[in-house]
JSON list of C-alpha atoms in Angstrom, two decimals:
[
{"chain": "F", "resi": 1059, "resn": "MET", "atom": "CA", "xyz": [147.15, 64.93, 108.04]},
{"chain": "F", "resi": 1060, "resn": "THR", "atom": "CA", "xyz": [144.44, 66.67, 110.03]},
{"chain": "F", "resi": 1061, "resn": "CYS", "atom": "CA", "xyz": [142.84, 69.98, 109.19]},
{"chain": "F", "resi": 1062, "resn": "SER", "atom": "CA", "xyz": [140.91, 72.07, 111.62]},
{"chain": "F", "resi": 1063, "resn": "LYS", "atom": "CA", "xyz": [138.76, 75.06, 110.98]},
{"chain": "F", "resi": 1064, "resn": "GLU", "atom": "CA", "xyz": [137.40, 77.51, 113.52]},
{"chain": "F", "resi": 1065, "resn": "VAL", "atom": "CA", "xyz": [133.71, 78.24, 112.98]},
{"chain": "F", "resi": 1066, "resn": "PHE", "atom": "CA", "xyz": [131.95, 81.37, 114.19]},
{"chain": "F", "resi": 1067, "resn": "ARG", "atom": "CA", "xyz": [128.34, 81.08, 115.25]},
{"chain": "F", "resi": 1068, "resn": "ALA", "atom": "CA", "xyz": [126.38, 84.22, 116.02]},
{"chain": "F", "resi": 1069, "resn": "ASP", "atom": "CA", "xyz": [123.69, 84.34, 118.66]},
{"chain": "F", "resi": 1070, "resn": "LEU", "atom": "CA", "xyz": [120.15, 83.91, 117.41]},
{"chain": "F", "resi": 1071, "resn": "PHE", "atom": "CA", "xyz": [118.52, 87.15, 116.25]},
{"chain": "F", "resi": 1072, "resn": "ASP", "atom": "CA", "xyz": [116.05, 88.44, 118.82]},
{"chain": "F", "resi": 1073, "resn": "THR", "atom": "CA", "xyz": [112.94, 89.59, 116.96]},
{"chain": "F", "resi": 1074, "resn": "SER", "atom": "CA", "xyz": [111.22, 90.66, 120.18]},
{"chain": "F", "resi": 1075, "resn": "GLU", "atom": "CA", "xyz": [113.41, 93.77, 120.59]},
{"chain": "F", "resi": 1076, "resn": "LYS", "atom": "CA", "xyz": [111.30, 96.91, 120.52]},
{"chain": "F", "resi": 1077, "resn": "TYR", "atom": "CA", "xyz": [112.40, 100.29, 119.27]},
{"chain": "F", "resi": 1078, "resn": "ASP", "atom": "CA", "xyz": [109.47, 102.53, 120.12]},
{"chain": "F", "resi": 1079, "resn": "GLN", "atom": "CA", "xyz": [111.41, 105.77, 120.00]},
{"chain": "F", "resi": 1080, "resn": "ALA", "atom": "CA", "xyz": [114.09, 106.87, 117.57]},
{"chain": "F", "resi": 1081, "resn": "ASN", "atom": "CA", "xyz": [117.22, 108.62, 118.76]},
{"chain": "F", "resi": 1082, "resn": "ASP", "atom": "CA", "xyz": [117.04, 112.41, 118.59]},
{"chain": "F", "resi": 1083, "resn": "PHE", "atom": "CA", "xyz": [119.81, 113.78, 116.40]},
{"chain": "F", "resi": 1084, "resn": "THR", "atom": "CA", "xyz": [118.29, 117.24, 115.92]},
{"chain": "F", "resi": 1085, "resn": "SER", "atom": "CA", "xyz": [121.00, 118.85, 118.02]},
{"chain": "F", "resi": 1086, "resn": "TYR", "atom": "CA", "xyz": [123.92, 117.04, 116.35]},
{"chain": "F", "resi": 1087, "resn": "HIS", "atom": "CA", "xyz": [126.43, 119.42, 114.77]},
{"chain": "F", "resi": 1088, "resn": "THR", "atom": "CA", "xyz": [129.55, 118.81, 112.77]},
{"chain": "F", "resi": 1089, "resn": "GLU", "atom": "CA", "xyz": [131.89, 120.98, 110.75]},
{"chain": "F", "resi": 1090, "resn": "LEU", "atom": "CA", "xyz": [131.93, 120.17, 107.05]},
{"chain": "F", "resi": 1091, "resn": "ASP", "atom": "CA", "xyz": [133.47, 122.12, 104.21]},
{"chain": "F", "resi": 1092, "resn": "PHE", "atom": "CA", "xyz": [130.64, 121.50, 101.76]},
{"chain": "F", "resi": 1093, "resn": "GLU", "atom": "CA", "xyz": [132.55, 123.18, 98.93]},
{"chain": "F", "resi": 1094, "resn": "SER", "atom": "CA", "xyz": [135.41, 120.67, 99.18]},
{"chain": "F", "resi": 1095, "resn": "LEU", "atom": "CA", "xyz": [133.11, 117.75, 98.33]},
{"chain": "F", "resi": 1096, "resn": "TYR", "atom": "CA", "xyz": [132.85, 116.24, 94.87]},
{"chain": "F", "resi": 1097, "resn": "PRO", "atom": "CA", "xyz": [129.58, 116.97, 93.00]},
{"chain": "F", "resi": 1098, "resn": "ASP", "atom": "CA", "xyz": [128.28, 113.42, 93.54]},
{"chain": "F", "resi": 1099, "resn": "GLN", "atom": "CA", "xyz": [129.06, 113.67, 97.28]},
{"chain": "F", "resi": 1100, "resn": "LYS", "atom": "CA", "xyz": [127.16, 116.98, 97.46]},
{"chain": "F", "resi": 1101, "resn": "SER", "atom": "CA", "xyz": [124.22, 115.37, 95.69]},
{"chain": "F", "resi": 1102, "resn": "ALA", "atom": "CA", "xyz": [124.27, 112.39, 98.08]},
{"chain": "F", "resi": 1103, "resn": "LEU", "atom": "CA", "xyz": [124.46, 114.71, 101.09]},
{"chain": "F", "resi": 1104, "resn": "ASN", "atom": "CA", "xyz": [121.45, 116.68, 99.82]},
{"chain": "F", "resi": 1105, "resn": "GLU", "atom": "CA", "xyz": [119.52, 113.42, 99.37]},
{"chain": "F", "resi": 1106, "resn": "ILE", "atom": "CA", "xyz": [120.36, 112.37, 102.93]},
{"chain": "F", "resi": 1107, "resn": "GLU", "atom": "CA", "xyz": [119.32, 115.76, 104.30]},
{"chain": "F", "resi": 1108, "resn": "ASN", "atom": "CA", "xyz": [115.99, 115.59, 102.45]},
{"chain": "F", "resi": 1109, "resn": "PHE", "atom": "CA", "xyz": [115.42, 112.09, 103.80]},
{"chain": "F", "resi": 1110, "resn": "ILE", "atom": "CA", "xyz": [116.12, 113.16, 107.39]},
{"chain": "F", "resi": 1111, "resn": "LYS", "atom": "CA", "xyz": [113.73, 116.11, 107.10]},
{"chain": "F", "resi": 1112, "resn": "SER", "atom": "CA", "xyz": [110.98, 114.02, 105.49]},
{"chain": "F", "resi": 1113, "resn": "GLU", "atom": "CA", "xyz": [108.08, 112.82, 107.62]},
{"chain": "F", "resi": 1114, "resn": "ASP", "atom": "CA", "xyz": [107.06, 110.24, 105.00]},
{"chain": "F", "resi": 1115, "resn": "GLU", "atom": "CA", "xyz": [110.31, 108.50, 104.08]},
{"chain": "F", "resi": 1116, "resn": "LYS", "atom": "CA", "xyz": [111.25, 105.62, 106.40]},
{"chain": "F", "resi": 1117, "resn": "ILE", "atom": "CA", "xyz": [114.14, 103.78, 104.72]},
{"chain": "F", "resi": 1118, "resn": "PHE", "atom": "CA", "xyz": [117.36, 105.13, 103.24]},
{"chain": "F", "resi": 1119, "resn": "ILE", "atom": "CA", "xyz": [120.00, 102.92, 101.67]},
{"chain": "F", "resi": 1120, "resn": "LEU", "atom": "CA", "xyz": [123.43, 104.38, 101.03]},
{"chain": "F", "resi": 1121, "resn": "GLN", "atom": "CA", "xyz": [125.28, 102.15, 98.62]},
{"chain": "F", "resi": 1122, "resn": "GLY", "atom": "CA", "xyz": [128.51, 102.40, 96.73]},
{"chain": "F", "resi": 1123, "resn": "THR", "atom": "CA", "xyz": [131.72, 100.57, 96.02]},
{"chain": "F", "resi": 1124, "resn": "SER", "atom": "CA", "xyz": [134.50, 100.56, 98.56]},
{"chain": "F", "resi": 1125, "resn": "LEU", "atom": "CA", "xyz": [136.51, 103.79, 98.68]},
{"chain": "F", "resi": 1126, "resn": "SER", "atom": "CA", "xyz": [133.70, 105.67, 96.88]},
{"chain": "F", "resi": 1127, "resn": "GLY", "atom": "CA", "xyz": [133.35, 108.33, 99.60]},
{"chain": "F", "resi": 1128, "resn": "LYS", "atom": "CA", "xyz": [130.39, 107.04, 101.61]},
{"chain": "F", "resi": 1129, "resn": "THR", "atom": "CA", "xyz": [132.01, 108.01, 104.91]},
{"chain": "F", "resi": 1130, "resn": "CYS", "atom": "CA", "xyz": [133.02, 111.56, 103.99]}
]
């Protein structure tokens, strides 16, 4: 009996990539019914908005279990 397994190998990570300029999302607009969100989603959205507007904050981690509403 022989078993075979397909192995995926990713390309090496290129640490020399430069990102000197961030993308400009200041003109991005979407329709959102803020009132239809759950309280914790509203809170998370406010945190994200404060982060985006902040000049000091550089890293934002959005975490949560699957199906917890991170994409809403």
